[in-house]
Amino acid sequence: MKHILVTGGNGFLGKSICSIASRNGIHAVSISRHGRPKHMAPDDYSLVQWVKADIFNPVEWKPYLKDCIAVIHCIGIAEEIPDRGITYEHMIYESAKIVAITAKANNVHKLVYISAGAPPPEASEGYMNNKIAAEKFLRSPELDFDLTILKPGMLYGLERPETIEENKEIQKLLQDPVIRKEIWPNRPLPVETVARVALYSAMHTLDAADLYVDDIEHLSKKINL
């Protein structure tokens, strides 16, 4: 059965993508280390298959690339834990690289990559350096993907109440014209807005390969998902 594949599908953004896909009659396969989320409303994910697999071991998940029309790569981290091998290079750059190579080898030609327009406040410069390195790799002529890269800022939503509060504080800062000029281009977006655009991008070829916050917000108002 034709489907999309979402890496990190049980995460904040990934779950939203899977839920929206299911509501719109689109089958989705989520690949993540822990598989099915513990707290979820099953009716919101009726067309989602939750696969527990190590993204760095493609043998565990490449069978799900059969009949896959697009991969949406959502895996990433905000903070490193080097003692556990959780680094920006490994979780951002290397994960994107292995997903791309595996997808291409299994005849998947459409890839949507969730990058970033700006780093989280707690992140070091390695965060954006590895996002940019991943983007560069995905654009390789040898891969020749129908590629869309989303570059949102902070995402907020009810599933993570702390992001709602953070967004409220940022909205207050946006009232200052000087500060607004600096942070408006990477202003927070609802997680559902980014999820809808990511899903739409997986199902269509867009004119623009890179979608920044303004582009994401504009496109989200035009699509019916």
Coordinates of C-alpha atoms in Angstrom, one line a residue, residues 14-207:
G14 CA 6.3 13.7 13.8
K15 CA 3.2 12.7 15.7
S16 CA 1.4 15.8 14.3
I17 CA 2.4 14.8 10.8
C18 CA 1.2 11.2 11.3
S19 CA -2.1 12.4 12.8
I20 CA -2.8 14.8 10.0
A21 CA -1.9 12.2 7.4
S22 CA -4.3 9.7 9.0
R23 CA -7.2 12.2 9.2
N24 CA -6.7 12.8 5.5
G25 CA -6.7 9.2 4.5
I26 CA -3.0 9.0 3.9
H27 CA -1.2 5.9 5.3
A28 CA 2.0 6.6 7.2
V29 CA 4.8 4.5 8.7
S30 CA 6.6 6.0 11.7
I31 CA 10.2 4.9 12.3
S32 CA 11.6 5.6 15.8
R33 CA 13.6 4.0 18.5
H34 CA 10.7 3.5 20.8
G35 CA 7.9 2.7 18.3
R36 CA 4.3 3.4 19.3
P37 CA 3.9 6.4 21.7
K38 CA 2.6 5.7 25.2
H39 CA 0.0 8.4 25.4
M40 CA -2.1 8.9 22.2
A41 CA -5.7 8.8 21.0
P42 CA -5.8 5.7 18.7
D43 CA -8.6 7.2 16.6
D44 CA -6.2 10.0 15.6
Y45 CA -3.7 7.6 14.2
S46 CA -5.8 4.8 12.6
L47 CA -3.7 4.8 9.4
V48 CA -0.3 4.9 11.1
Q49 CA 2.0 1.9 11.5
W50 CA 4.4 2.4 14.4
V51 CA 7.7 0.7 13.8
K52 CA 10.4 0.3 16.5
A53 CA 13.7 0.5 14.8
D54 CA 17.2 2.0 15.0
I55 CA 17.5 4.6 12.2
F56 CA 21.2 3.9 12.1
N57 CA 20.6 0.3 11.2
P58 CA 18.7 0.5 7.9
V59 CA 18.2 -3.3 7.8
E60 CA 15.6 -2.8 10.5
W61 CA 13.5 -0.4 8.6
K62 CA 14.3 -0.4 4.9
P63 CA 11.6 -3.0 4.1
Y64 CA 9.1 -0.2 4.9
L65 CA 10.4 1.8 1.9
K66 CA 8.6 -0.5 -0.4
D67 CA 5.6 1.4 -1.9
C68 CA 6.9 4.5 -0.1
I69 CA 6.1 7.7 -2.0
A70 CA 8.1 10.1 0.3
V71 CA 10.2 10.3 3.4
I72 CA 9.8 13.1 5.9
H73 CA 12.9 13.2 8.1
C74 CA 12.1 14.7 11.5
I75 CA 14.9 13.4 13.7
G76 CA 17.0 15.9 15.5
I77 CA 18.0 17.1 19.0
A78 CA 18.1 20.5 20.7
E79 CA 20.8 19.6 23.2
E80 CA 23.8 17.2 23.1
I81 CA 24.5 14.4 25.6
P82 CA 28.0 13.4 24.5
D83 CA 28.4 10.7 27.2
R84 CA 25.5 8.9 25.6
G85 CA 26.6 9.4 22.0
I86 CA 23.9 12.0 21.5
T87 CA 25.7 14.7 19.5
Y88 CA 24.6 17.2 16.8
E89 CA 26.8 15.5 14.3
H90 CA 25.3 12.1 14.9
M91 CA 21.7 12.9 15.4
I92 CA 21.4 15.7 12.8
Y93 CA 24.0 15.2 10.1
E94 CA 24.6 11.5 10.2
S95 CA 20.9 10.6 10.6
A96 CA 20.0 12.7 7.6
K97 CA 22.8 11.1 5.6
I98 CA 21.9 7.5 6.3
V99 CA 18.2 8.1 5.7
A100 CA 18.9 9.8 2.4
I101 CA 21.3 7.0 1.2
T102 CA 18.9 4.3 2.2
A103 CA 15.9 6.0 0.7
K104 CA 17.7 6.6 -2.6
A105 CA 18.9 3.0 -2.7
N106 CA 15.3 1.8 -2.3
N107 CA 13.9 4.0 -5.1
V108 CA 12.4 6.7 -3.0
H109 CA 12.8 10.0 -4.9
K110 CA 10.9 12.5 -2.7
L111 CA 12.4 13.7 0.6
V112 CA 11.2 16.4 3.0
Y113 CA 13.8 17.5 5.6
I114 CA 12.9 19.4 8.7
S115 CA 15.8 21.8 9.2
A116 CA 15.8 25.1 11.1
G117 CA 15.8 28.8 10.4
A118 CA 17.6 29.4 13.7
P119 CA 19.0 27.3 16.6
P120 CA 17.2 26.8 19.9
P121 CA 18.4 29.2 22.7
E122 CA 20.2 26.4 24.5
A123 CA 22.0 25.1 21.4
S124 CA 25.7 25.6 20.5
E125 CA 26.8 26.6 17.1
G126 CA 27.2 22.9 16.3
Y127 CA 23.4 22.7 15.9
M128 CA 23.2 25.0 12.9
N129 CA 26.5 23.8 11.5
N130 CA 25.2 20.3 11.3
K131 CA 21.8 21.3 10.0
I132 CA 23.5 23.2 7.2
A133 CA 25.9 20.3 6.5
A134 CA 22.8 18.0 6.3
E135 CA 21.1 20.3 3.8
K136 CA 24.2 20.4 1.7
F137 CA 24.5 16.6 1.6
L138 CA 20.8 16.2 0.7
R139 CA 21.2 18.6 -2.2
S140 CA 24.0 16.4 -3.7
P141 CA 23.5 15.9 -7.4
E142 CA 24.2 12.2 -6.9
L143 CA 21.1 11.9 -4.8
D144 CA 18.9 13.9 -7.1
F145 CA 16.0 14.1 -4.7
D146 CA 12.8 15.9 -5.3
L147 CA 13.8 17.8 -2.1
T148 CA 11.9 20.2 0.1
I149 CA 13.6 21.7 3.2
L150 CA 11.5 23.3 5.9
K151 CA 13.2 25.9 8.1
P152 CA 10.9 26.7 11.0
G153 CA 11.8 28.4 14.2
M154 CA 10.3 27.3 17.5
L155 CA 7.3 25.0 17.4
Y156 CA 4.5 25.2 20.0
G157 CA 1.5 23.1 20.8
L158 CA -0.7 21.7 23.5
E159 CA 1.2 18.4 23.7
R160 CA 4.2 20.4 25.2
P161 CA 2.6 23.0 27.5
E162 CA 6.0 24.6 28.1
T163 CA 6.1 25.7 24.5
I164 CA 2.8 27.5 24.8
E165 CA 4.2 29.5 27.7
E166 CA 7.4 30.2 25.8
N167 CA 5.4 31.4 22.8
K168 CA 3.5 33.8 25.0
E169 CA 6.7 35.3 26.2
I170 CA 8.0 35.7 22.7
Q171 CA 4.7 37.3 21.6
K172 CA 5.3 39.9 24.3
L173 CA 8.8 40.6 23.0
L174 CA 7.4 41.0 19.5
Q175 CA 5.6 44.1 20.6
D176 CA 9.0 45.9 20.8
P177 CA 9.7 47.1 17.2
V178 CA 13.5 46.7 17.6
I179 CA 13.3 43.2 19.0
R180 CA 10.6 42.3 16.5
K181 CA 12.9 43.1 13.6
E182 CA 15.4 40.6 14.9
I183 CA 13.1 37.7 15.8
W184 CA 10.1 38.0 13.5
P185 CA 11.8 36.0 10.6
N186 CA 12.1 33.0 12.9
R187 CA 9.0 33.5 15.0
P188 CA 7.3 30.5 16.6
L189 CA 4.7 28.6 14.6
P190 CA 2.1 26.1 15.7
V191 CA 3.3 22.5 15.3
E192 CA 0.2 21.7 13.3
T193 CA 1.1 24.4 10.8
V194 CA 4.6 23.0 10.1
A195 CA 3.2 19.4 10.1
R196 CA 0.6 20.3 7.4
V197 CA 3.1 21.9 5.2
A198 CA 5.6 19.0 5.7
L199 CA 2.9 16.6 4.7
Y200 CA 1.8 18.7 1.7
S201 CA 5.4 19.0 0.6
A202 CA 5.7 15.2 0.7
M203 CA 2.7 14.8 -1.6
H204 CA 3.6 17.6 -4.1
T205 CA 6.5 19.1 -6.0
L206 CA 6.9 22.7 -4.9
D207 CA 8.4 25.6 -6.8

